Amino acid sequence: MREYDFSFHAFIQGIILIGFALLMLWFVLSGNIVYYIAPKMMPFVYFGLVTFFILGIVQVFRSTKKNDSSGAACTCGHDHRIPGPPIVKLLIYSIFILPVLMGFVLPDRALDSSVASNRGMIYGSGNSPSADAAQEAGRQTEAAETAEEEQSTADEYLEDPEGYMESLEADTSGTGEAPSPDEMDEHFTVEDFYDQEGFDQYYVELAEKLKHEDVITVTEDNYLDIMTVMDVHLDEFIGKDIEMIGFAFREPDFDDHQLVAARFSMTCCTADAGVYGTLIESSHAKEIEEDTWIHVYGTIKEGEYNGYRLPVITDADLNEVEEPDSPYVYPSFRF
């Protein structure tokens, strides 16, 4: 039986660890790390880079010892040898080596419309109320109020049956007070359908600030905040001019004058990336190819798509631009 060569395997493992460290260093130095990791995660990248490099060096030094069998004699009670024939060991090492090689060889690029089609577009901030949701919320609230009124009537009758009957006769004879027009016209606003957190003071103050700006400029830093404000306080922004940058995307059922200016949002890494889009209406929309980065300048109006009330940028001027240094947008966590 062939003896297990601990030194050889330690060398291979050391090279793999150093390879991962060099790959992360390459991403950091080239700036392409923005395609895969959110900025707030960079401290973990630096930690991993240094750790992998140190462990790799240790493994390489271990491999220089002849007949090193410390892996089997570390008294941890676990057999550190890779089981199976050489082909199995090769397959196991390939799982780690191939990602390193592909990371250096394959071109780095931002997520595009093909990924957006698979994951589904989120319009605005994803907080737009749907017509069905609003109607359902209204029905539930009405049912709750009816139940409360019935309970109140029963309590009133049980406390004073004669007084209750007298007041009922007075109402039916026309002496009771009719509901006021305001009470009859009571309706539900979008604020009724969200919890308090969604109407945090931060968004109220941001909406007040944006209302006084001649043009709302959407950037990588404020993208999600402005999308949220426009969803929640859309009525206050109708008619205002807005400008933004995004990549072109189309739904299959779009008309020729419609497209979406989209951005991917990343909280941690590409695994959790979601794509957000703003509906654009322009006579030049059909001239724009998908995945083209465009600068959009137009006027906000109220629109609807798939039953959702949305801000739509109309009469938009569309100009092709270079992909921004940071193709993704990130949550601000300002509140």
JSON list of C-alpha atoms in Angstrom, two decimals, residues 141-308:
[
{"chain": "A", "resi": 141, "resn": "THR", "atom": "CA", "xyz": [-60.62, 47.77, 7.88]},
{"chain": "A", "resi": 142, "resn": "GLU", "atom": "CA", "xyz": [-64.31, 48.15, 7.05]},
{"chain": "A", "resi": 143, "resn": "ALA", "atom": "CA", "xyz": [-65.05, 44.71, 8.47]},
{"chain": "A", "resi": 144, "resn": "ALA", "atom": "CA", "xyz": [-63.15, 45.53, 11.66]},
{"chain": "A", "resi": 145, "resn": "GLU", "atom": "CA", "xyz": [-65.03, 48.81, 12.10]},
{"chain": "A", "resi": 146, "resn": "THR", "atom": "CA", "xyz": [-68.38, 47.12, 11.50]},
{"chain": "A", "resi": 147, "resn": "ALA", "atom": "CA", "xyz": [-67.59, 44.51, 14.14]},
{"chain": "A", "resi": 148, "resn": "GLU", "atom": "CA", "xyz": [-66.54, 47.25, 16.56]},
{"chain": "A", "resi": 149, "resn": "GLU", "atom": "CA", "xyz": [-69.75, 49.20, 15.97]},
{"chain": "A", "resi": 150, "resn": "GLU", "atom": "CA", "xyz": [-71.89, 46.10, 16.53]},
{"chain": "A", "resi": 151, "resn": "GLN", "atom": "CA", "xyz": [-70.08, 45.38, 19.79]},
{"chain": "A", "resi": 152, "resn": "SER", "atom": "CA", "xyz": [-70.54, 48.98, 20.91]},
{"chain": "A", "resi": 153, "resn": "THR", "atom": "CA", "xyz": [-74.28, 48.84, 20.11]},
{"chain": "A", "resi": 154, "resn": "ALA", "atom": "CA", "xyz": [-74.68, 45.61, 22.08]},
{"chain": "A", "resi": 155, "resn": "ASP", "atom": "CA", "xyz": [-72.87, 47.10, 25.09]},
{"chain": "A", "resi": 156, "resn": "GLU", "atom": "CA", "xyz": [-75.03, 50.22, 24.94]},
{"chain": "A", "resi": 157, "resn": "TYR", "atom": "CA", "xyz": [-78.25, 48.17, 24.89]},
{"chain": "A", "resi": 158, "resn": "LEU", "atom": "CA", "xyz": [-77.15, 45.94, 27.78]},
{"chain": "A", "resi": 159, "resn": "GLU", "atom": "CA", "xyz": [-76.26, 48.93, 29.96]},
{"chain": "A", "resi": 160, "resn": "ASP", "atom": "CA", "xyz": [-79.55, 50.80, 29.41]},
{"chain": "A", "resi": 161, "resn": "PRO", "atom": "CA", "xyz": [-82.15, 48.96, 27.28]},
{"chain": "A", "resi": 162, "resn": "GLU", "atom": "CA", "xyz": [-84.89, 51.62, 27.67]},
{"chain": "A", "resi": 163, "resn": "GLY", "atom": "CA", "xyz": [-82.55, 54.53, 26.95]},
{"chain": "A", "resi": 164, "resn": "TYR", "atom": "CA", "xyz": [-81.17, 52.74, 23.92]},
{"chain": "A", "resi": 165, "resn": "MET", "atom": "CA", "xyz": [-84.64, 52.10, 22.48]},
{"chain": "A", "resi": 166, "resn": "GLU", "atom": "CA", "xyz": [-85.60, 55.75, 23.02]},
{"chain": "A", "resi": 167, "resn": "SER", "atom": "CA", "xyz": [-82.49, 56.98, 21.22]},
{"chain": "A", "resi": 168, "resn": "LEU", "atom": "CA", "xyz": [-83.15, 54.51, 18.40]},
{"chain": "A", "resi": 169, "resn": "GLU", "atom": "CA", "xyz": [-86.71, 55.85, 17.98]},
{"chain": "A", "resi": 170, "resn": "ALA", "atom": "CA", "xyz": [-85.38, 59.42, 17.95]},
{"chain": "A", "resi": 171, "resn": "ASP", "atom": "CA", "xyz": [-82.92, 58.53, 15.18]},
{"chain": "A", "resi": 172, "resn": "THR", "atom": "CA", "xyz": [-85.57, 56.86, 13.03]},
{"chain": "A", "resi": 173, "resn": "SER", "atom": "CA", "xyz": [-87.87, 59.86, 13.45]},
{"chain": "A", "resi": 174, "resn": "GLY", "atom": "CA", "xyz": [-85.30, 62.16, 11.96]},
{"chain": "A", "resi": 175, "resn": "THR", "atom": "CA", "xyz": [-84.04, 63.86, 15.10]},
{"chain": "A", "resi": 176, "resn": "GLY", "atom": "CA", "xyz": [-80.72, 62.03, 15.17]},
{"chain": "A", "resi": 177, "resn": "GLU", "atom": "CA", "xyz": [-77.52, 63.49, 13.73]},
{"chain": "A", "resi": 178, "resn": "ALA", "atom": "CA", "xyz": [-76.56, 62.26, 10.30]},
{"chain": "A", "resi": 179, "resn": "PRO", "atom": "CA", "xyz": [-72.97, 61.41, 9.52]},
{"chain": "A", "resi": 180, "resn": "SER", "atom": "CA", "xyz": [-70.92, 64.35, 8.32]},
{"chain": "A", "resi": 181, "resn": "PRO", "atom": "CA", "xyz": [-69.68, 64.48, 4.70]},
{"chain": "A", "resi": 182, "resn": "ASP", "atom": "CA", "xyz": [-66.13, 64.06, 6.00]},
{"chain": "A", "resi": 183, "resn": "GLU", "atom": "CA", "xyz": [-67.12, 60.88, 7.77]},
{"chain": "A", "resi": 184, "resn": "MET", "atom": "CA", "xyz": [-68.90, 59.60, 4.67]},
{"chain": "A", "resi": 185, "resn": "ASP", "atom": "CA", "xyz": [-65.87, 60.39, 2.50]},
{"chain": "A", "resi": 186, "resn": "GLU", "atom": "CA", "xyz": [-63.41, 58.72, 4.82]},
{"chain": "A", "resi": 187, "resn": "HIS", "atom": "CA", "xyz": [-60.86, 56.86, 2.74]},
{"chain": "A", "resi": 188, "resn": "PHE", "atom": "CA", "xyz": [-57.58, 55.15, 3.22]},
{"chain": "A", "resi": 189, "resn": "THR", "atom": "CA", "xyz": [-54.26, 56.57, 2.25]},
{"chain": "A", "resi": 190, "resn": "VAL", "atom": "CA", "xyz": [-51.08, 54.66, 1.48]},
{"chain": "A", "resi": 191, "resn": "GLU", "atom": "CA", "xyz": [-49.86, 55.40, 5.00]},
{"chain": "A", "resi": 192, "resn": "ASP", "atom": "CA", "xyz": [-52.61, 53.11, 6.33]},
{"chain": "A", "resi": 193, "resn": "PHE", "atom": "CA", "xyz": [-51.13, 50.09, 4.65]},
{"chain": "A", "resi": 194, "resn": "TYR", "atom": "CA", "xyz": [-47.64, 50.25, 6.04]},
{"chain": "A", "resi": 195, "resn": "ASP", "atom": "CA", "xyz": [-46.23, 50.10, 9.52]},
{"chain": "A", "resi": 196, "resn": "GLN", "atom": "CA", "xyz": [-44.67, 53.02, 11.27]},
{"chain": "A", "resi": 197, "resn": "GLU", "atom": "CA", "xyz": [-41.19, 51.98, 10.25]},
{"chain": "A", "resi": 198, "resn": "GLY", "atom": "CA", "xyz": [-42.01, 52.55, 6.57]},
{"chain": "A", "resi": 199, "resn": "PHE", "atom": "CA", "xyz": [-42.94, 56.13, 7.36]},
{"chain": "A", "resi": 200, "resn": "ASP", "atom": "CA", "xyz": [-39.92, 56.88, 9.39]},
{"chain": "A", "resi": 201, "resn": "GLN", "atom": "CA", "xyz": [-39.18, 60.48, 10.04]},
{"chain": "A", "resi": 202, "resn": "TYR", "atom": "CA", "xyz": [-36.15, 60.17, 7.82]},
{"chain": "A", "resi": 203, "resn": "TYR", "atom": "CA", "xyz": [-38.30, 59.77, 4.71]},
{"chain": "A", "resi": 204, "resn": "VAL", "atom": "CA", "xyz": [-40.63, 62.57, 5.75]},
{"chain": "A", "resi": 205, "resn": "GLU", "atom": "CA", "xyz": [-37.67, 64.93, 6.07]},
{"chain": "A", "resi": 206, "resn": "LEU", "atom": "CA", "xyz": [-36.14, 63.69, 2.83]},
{"chain": "A", "resi": 207, "resn": "ALA", "atom": "CA", "xyz": [-39.41, 64.23, 0.97]},
{"chain": "A", "resi": 208, "resn": "GLU", "atom": "CA", "xyz": [-39.64, 67.76, 2.33]},
{"chain": "A", "resi": 209, "resn": "LYS", "atom": "CA", "xyz": [-36.07, 68.44, 1.21]},
{"chain": "A", "resi": 210, "resn": "LEU", "atom": "CA", "xyz": [-36.58, 67.04, -2.30]},
{"chain": "A", "resi": 211, "resn": "LYS", "atom": "CA", "xyz": [-39.77, 69.05, -2.82]},
{"chain": "A", "resi": 212, "resn": "HIS", "atom": "CA", "xyz": [-37.73, 72.25, -2.76]},
{"chain": "A", "resi": 213, "resn": "GLU", "atom": "CA", "xyz": [-35.18, 71.08, -5.34]},
{"chain": "A", "resi": 214, "resn": "ASP", "atom": "CA", "xyz": [-35.66, 72.15, -8.96]},
{"chain": "A", "resi": 215, "resn": "VAL", "atom": "CA", "xyz": [-34.42, 68.80, -10.26]},
{"chain": "A", "resi": 216, "resn": "ILE", "atom": "CA", "xyz": [-34.25, 65.56, -8.28]},
{"chain": "A", "resi": 217, "resn": "THR", "atom": "CA", "xyz": [-30.87, 64.01, -8.99]},
{"chain": "A", "resi": 218, "resn": "VAL", "atom": "CA", "xyz": [-30.67, 60.28, -8.32]},
{"chain": "A", "resi": 219, "resn": "THR", "atom": "CA", "xyz": [-27.18, 59.00, -7.53]},
{"chain": "A", "resi": 220, "resn": "GLU", "atom": "CA", "xyz": [-25.65, 55.72, -6.39]},
{"chain": "A", "resi": 221, "resn": "ASP", "atom": "CA", "xyz": [-25.77, 56.98, -2.79]},
{"chain": "A", "resi": 222, "resn": "ASN", "atom": "CA", "xyz": [-29.41, 58.08, -2.65]},
{"chain": "A", "resi": 223, "resn": "TYR", "atom": "CA", "xyz": [-30.99, 55.74, -5.24]},
{"chain": "A", "resi": 224, "resn": "LEU", "atom": "CA", "xyz": [-32.98, 53.49, -2.89]},
{"chain": "A", "resi": 225, "resn": "ASP", "atom": "CA", "xyz": [-33.93, 56.37, -0.59]},
{"chain": "A", "resi": 226, "resn": "ILE", "atom": "CA", "xyz": [-35.39, 58.40, -3.45]},
{"chain": "A", "resi": 227, "resn": "MET", "atom": "CA", "xyz": [-37.18, 55.39, -4.90]},
{"chain": "A", "resi": 228, "resn": "THR", "atom": "CA", "xyz": [-38.77, 54.81, -1.50]},
{"chain": "A", "resi": 229, "resn": "VAL", "atom": "CA", "xyz": [-39.77, 58.45, -1.08]},
{"chain": "A", "resi": 230, "resn": "MET", "atom": "CA", "xyz": [-41.35, 58.59, -4.53]},
{"chain": "A", "resi": 231, "resn": "ASP", "atom": "CA", "xyz": [-43.32, 55.42, -3.84]},
{"chain": "A", "resi": 232, "resn": "VAL", "atom": "CA", "xyz": [-44.59, 56.60, -0.48]},
{"chain": "A", "resi": 233, "resn": "HIS", "atom": "CA", "xyz": [-45.11, 60.30, -1.27]},
{"chain": "A", "resi": 234, "resn": "LEU", "atom": "CA", "xyz": [-45.72, 60.10, -5.02]},
{"chain": "A", "resi": 235, "resn": "ASP", "atom": "CA", "xyz": [-48.40, 62.78, -5.06]},
{"chain": "A", "resi": 236, "resn": "GLU", "atom": "CA", "xyz": [-45.90, 65.36, -3.82]},
{"chain": "A", "resi": 237, "resn": "PHE", "atom": "CA", "xyz": [-43.49, 64.73, -6.70]},
{"chain": "A", "resi": 238, "resn": "ILE", "atom": "CA", "xyz": [-45.81, 64.61, -9.69]},
{"chain": "A", "resi": 239, "resn": "GLY", "atom": "CA", "xyz": [-44.68, 67.22, -12.23]},
{"chain": "A", "resi": 240, "resn": "LYS", "atom": "CA", "xyz": [-41.13, 67.55, -10.87]},
{"chain": "A", "resi": 241, "resn": "ASP", "atom": "CA", "xyz": [-38.10, 66.96, -13.09]},
{"chain": "A", "resi": 242, "resn": "ILE", "atom": "CA", "xyz": [-35.76, 64.08, -12.29]},
{"chain": "A", "resi": 243, "resn": "GLU", "atom": "CA", "xyz": [-32.51, 62.70, -13.68]},
{"chain": "A", "resi": 244, "resn": "MET", "atom": "CA", "xyz": [-30.89, 59.33, -13.13]},
{"chain": "A", "resi": 245, "resn": "ILE", "atom": "CA", "xyz": [-28.59, 56.72, -14.66]},
{"chain": "A", "resi": 246, "resn": "GLY", "atom": "CA", "xyz": [-29.40, 53.05, -15.22]},
{"chain": "A", "resi": 247, "resn": "PHE", "atom": "CA", "xyz": [-29.09, 50.24, -17.69]},
{"chain": "A", "resi": 248, "resn": "ALA", "atom": "CA", "xyz": [-31.90, 49.67, -20.20]},
{"chain": "A", "resi": 249, "resn": "PHE", "atom": "CA", "xyz": [-34.27, 46.79, -19.61]},
{"chain": "A", "resi": 250, "resn": "ARG", "atom": "CA", "xyz": [-37.58, 45.81, -21.21]},
{"chain": "A", "resi": 251, "resn": "GLU", "atom": "CA", "xyz": [-40.41, 43.61, -20.09]},
{"chain": "A", "resi": 252, "resn": "PRO", "atom": "CA", "xyz": [-41.90, 41.39, -22.82]},
{"chain": "A", "resi": 253, "resn": "ASP", "atom": "CA", "xyz": [-45.22, 43.28, -22.73]},
{"chain": "A", "resi": 254, "resn": "PHE", "atom": "CA", "xyz": [-43.73, 46.77, -23.03]},
{"chain": "A", "resi": 255, "resn": "ASP", "atom": "CA", "xyz": [-44.75, 49.13, -25.83]},
{"chain": "A", "resi": 256, "resn": "ASP", "atom": "CA", "xyz": [-42.10, 50.65, -28.08]},
{"chain": "A", "resi": 257, "resn": "HIS", "atom": "CA", "xyz": [-42.03, 53.89, -26.10]},
{"chain": "A", "resi": 258, "resn": "GLN", "atom": "CA", "xyz": [-41.42, 52.13, -22.76]},
{"chain": "A", "resi": 259, "resn": "LEU", "atom": "CA", "xyz": [-38.29, 50.84, -21.08]},
{"chain": "A", "resi": 260, "resn": "VAL", "atom": "CA", "xyz": [-36.81, 50.64, -17.62]},
{"chain": "A", "resi": 261, "resn": "ALA", "atom": "CA", "xyz": [-33.74, 52.36, -16.20]},
{"chain": "A", "resi": 262, "resn": "ALA", "atom": "CA", "xyz": [-32.53, 49.65, -13.84]},
{"chain": "A", "resi": 263, "resn": "ARG", "atom": "CA", "xyz": [-29.89, 49.24, -11.15]},
{"chain": "A", "resi": 264, "resn": "PHE", "atom": "CA", "xyz": [-28.86, 46.21, -9.15]},
{"chain": "A", "resi": 265, "resn": "SER", "atom": "CA", "xyz": [-28.85, 46.69, -5.39]},
{"chain": "A", "resi": 266, "resn": "MET", "atom": "CA", "xyz": [-26.45, 44.70, -3.27]},
{"chain": "A", "resi": 267, "resn": "THR", "atom": "CA", "xyz": [-26.50, 44.39, 0.51]},
{"chain": "A", "resi": 268, "resn": "CYS", "atom": "CA", "xyz": [-23.72, 41.84, 0.96]},
{"chain": "A", "resi": 269, "resn": "CYS", "atom": "CA", "xyz": [-22.69, 40.20, -2.33]},
{"chain": "A", "resi": 270, "resn": "THR", "atom": "CA", "xyz": [-24.04, 39.22, -5.73]},
{"chain": "A", "resi": 271, "resn": "ALA", "atom": "CA", "xyz": [-25.94, 36.32, -4.18]},
{"chain": "A", "resi": 272, "resn": "ASP", "atom": "CA", "xyz": [-28.42, 38.76, -2.55]},
{"chain": "A", "resi": 273, "resn": "ALA", "atom": "CA", "xyz": [-28.51, 41.29, -5.39]},
{"chain": "A", "resi": 274, "resn": "GLY", "atom": "CA", "xyz": [-31.94, 42.50, -6.47]},
{"chain": "A", "resi": 275, "resn": "VAL", "atom": "CA", "xyz": [-32.75, 44.63, -9.50]},
{"chain": "A", "resi": 276, "resn": "TYR", "atom": "CA", "xyz": [-34.74, 47.85, -9.15]},
{"chain": "A", "resi": 277, "resn": "GLY", "atom": "CA", "xyz": [-36.17, 49.77, -12.06]},
{"chain": "A", "resi": 278, "resn": "THR", "atom": "CA", "xyz": [-37.94, 52.99, -12.93]},
{"chain": "A", "resi": 279, "resn": "LEU", "atom": "CA", "xyz": [-40.44, 52.97, -15.80]},
{"chain": "A", "resi": 280, "resn": "ILE", "atom": "CA", "xyz": [-39.51, 55.39, -18.59]},
{"chain": "A", "resi": 281, "resn": "GLU", "atom": "CA", "xyz": [-41.70, 56.68, -21.41]},
{"chain": "A", "resi": 282, "resn": "SER", "atom": "CA", "xyz": [-39.92, 58.27, -24.35]},
{"chain": "A", "resi": 283, "resn": "SER", "atom": "CA", "xyz": [-40.31, 58.43, -28.11]},
{"chain": "A", "resi": 284, "resn": "HIS", "atom": "CA", "xyz": [-36.62, 57.45, -28.35]},
{"chain": "A", "resi": 285, "resn": "ALA", "atom": "CA", "xyz": [-36.97, 54.35, -26.17]},
{"chain": "A", "resi": 286, "resn": "LYS", "atom": "CA", "xyz": [-37.11, 51.94, -29.12]},
{"chain": "A", "resi": 287, "resn": "GLU", "atom": "CA", "xyz": [-33.68, 53.16, -30.27]},
{"chain": "A", "resi": 288, "resn": "ILE", "atom": "CA", "xyz": [-32.02, 52.02, -27.03]},
{"chain": "A", "resi": 289, "resn": "GLU", "atom": "CA", "xyz": [-30.62, 48.50, -26.88]},
{"chain": "A", "resi": 290, "resn": "GLU", "atom": "CA", "xyz": [-30.92, 46.48, -23.69]},
{"chain": "A", "resi": 291, "resn": "ASP", "atom": "CA", "xyz": [-28.04, 46.72, -21.20]},
{"chain": "A", "resi": 292, "resn": "THR", "atom": "CA", "xyz": [-27.07, 50.11, -22.61]},
{"chain": "A", "resi": 293, "resn": "TRP", "atom": "CA", "xyz": [-26.29, 52.54, -19.82]},
{"chain": "A", "resi": 294, "resn": "ILE", "atom": "CA", "xyz": [-28.43, 55.64, -20.22]},
{"chain": "A", "resi": 295, "resn": "HIS", "atom": "CA", "xyz": [-28.83, 59.03, -18.59]},
{"chain": "A", "resi": 296, "resn": "VAL", "atom": "CA", "xyz": [-32.51, 59.85, -18.18]},
{"chain": "A", "resi": 297, "resn": "TYR", "atom": "CA", "xyz": [-34.00, 63.32, -17.73]},
{"chain": "A", "resi": 298, "resn": "GLY", "atom": "CA", "xyz": [-37.75, 63.72, -17.61]},
{"chain": "A", "resi": 299, "resn": "THR", "atom": "CA", "xyz": [-40.85, 64.58, -15.62]},
{"chain": "A", "resi": 300, "resn": "ILE", "atom": "CA", "xyz": [-42.45, 62.46, -12.93]},
{"chain": "A", "resi": 301, "resn": "LYS", "atom": "CA", "xyz": [-46.05, 61.41, -13.34]},
{"chain": "A", "resi": 302, "resn": "GLU", "atom": "CA", "xyz": [-48.27, 58.79, -11.77]},
{"chain": "A", "resi": 303, "resn": "GLY", "atom": "CA", "xyz": [-48.47, 55.51, -13.68]},
{"chain": "A", "resi": 304, "resn": "GLU", "atom": "CA", "xyz": [-49.45, 51.91, -13.18]},
{"chain": "A", "resi": 305, "resn": "TYR", "atom": "CA", "xyz": [-47.94, 48.58, -14.13]},
{"chain": "A", "resi": 306, "resn": "ASN", "atom": "CA", "xyz": [-49.35, 45.16, -13.28]},
{"chain": "A", "resi": 307, "resn": "GLY", "atom": "CA", "xyz": [-51.80, 46.78, -10.90]},
{"chain": "A", "resi": 308, "resn": "TYR", "atom": "CA", "xyz": [-49.18, 48.77, -8.99]}
]
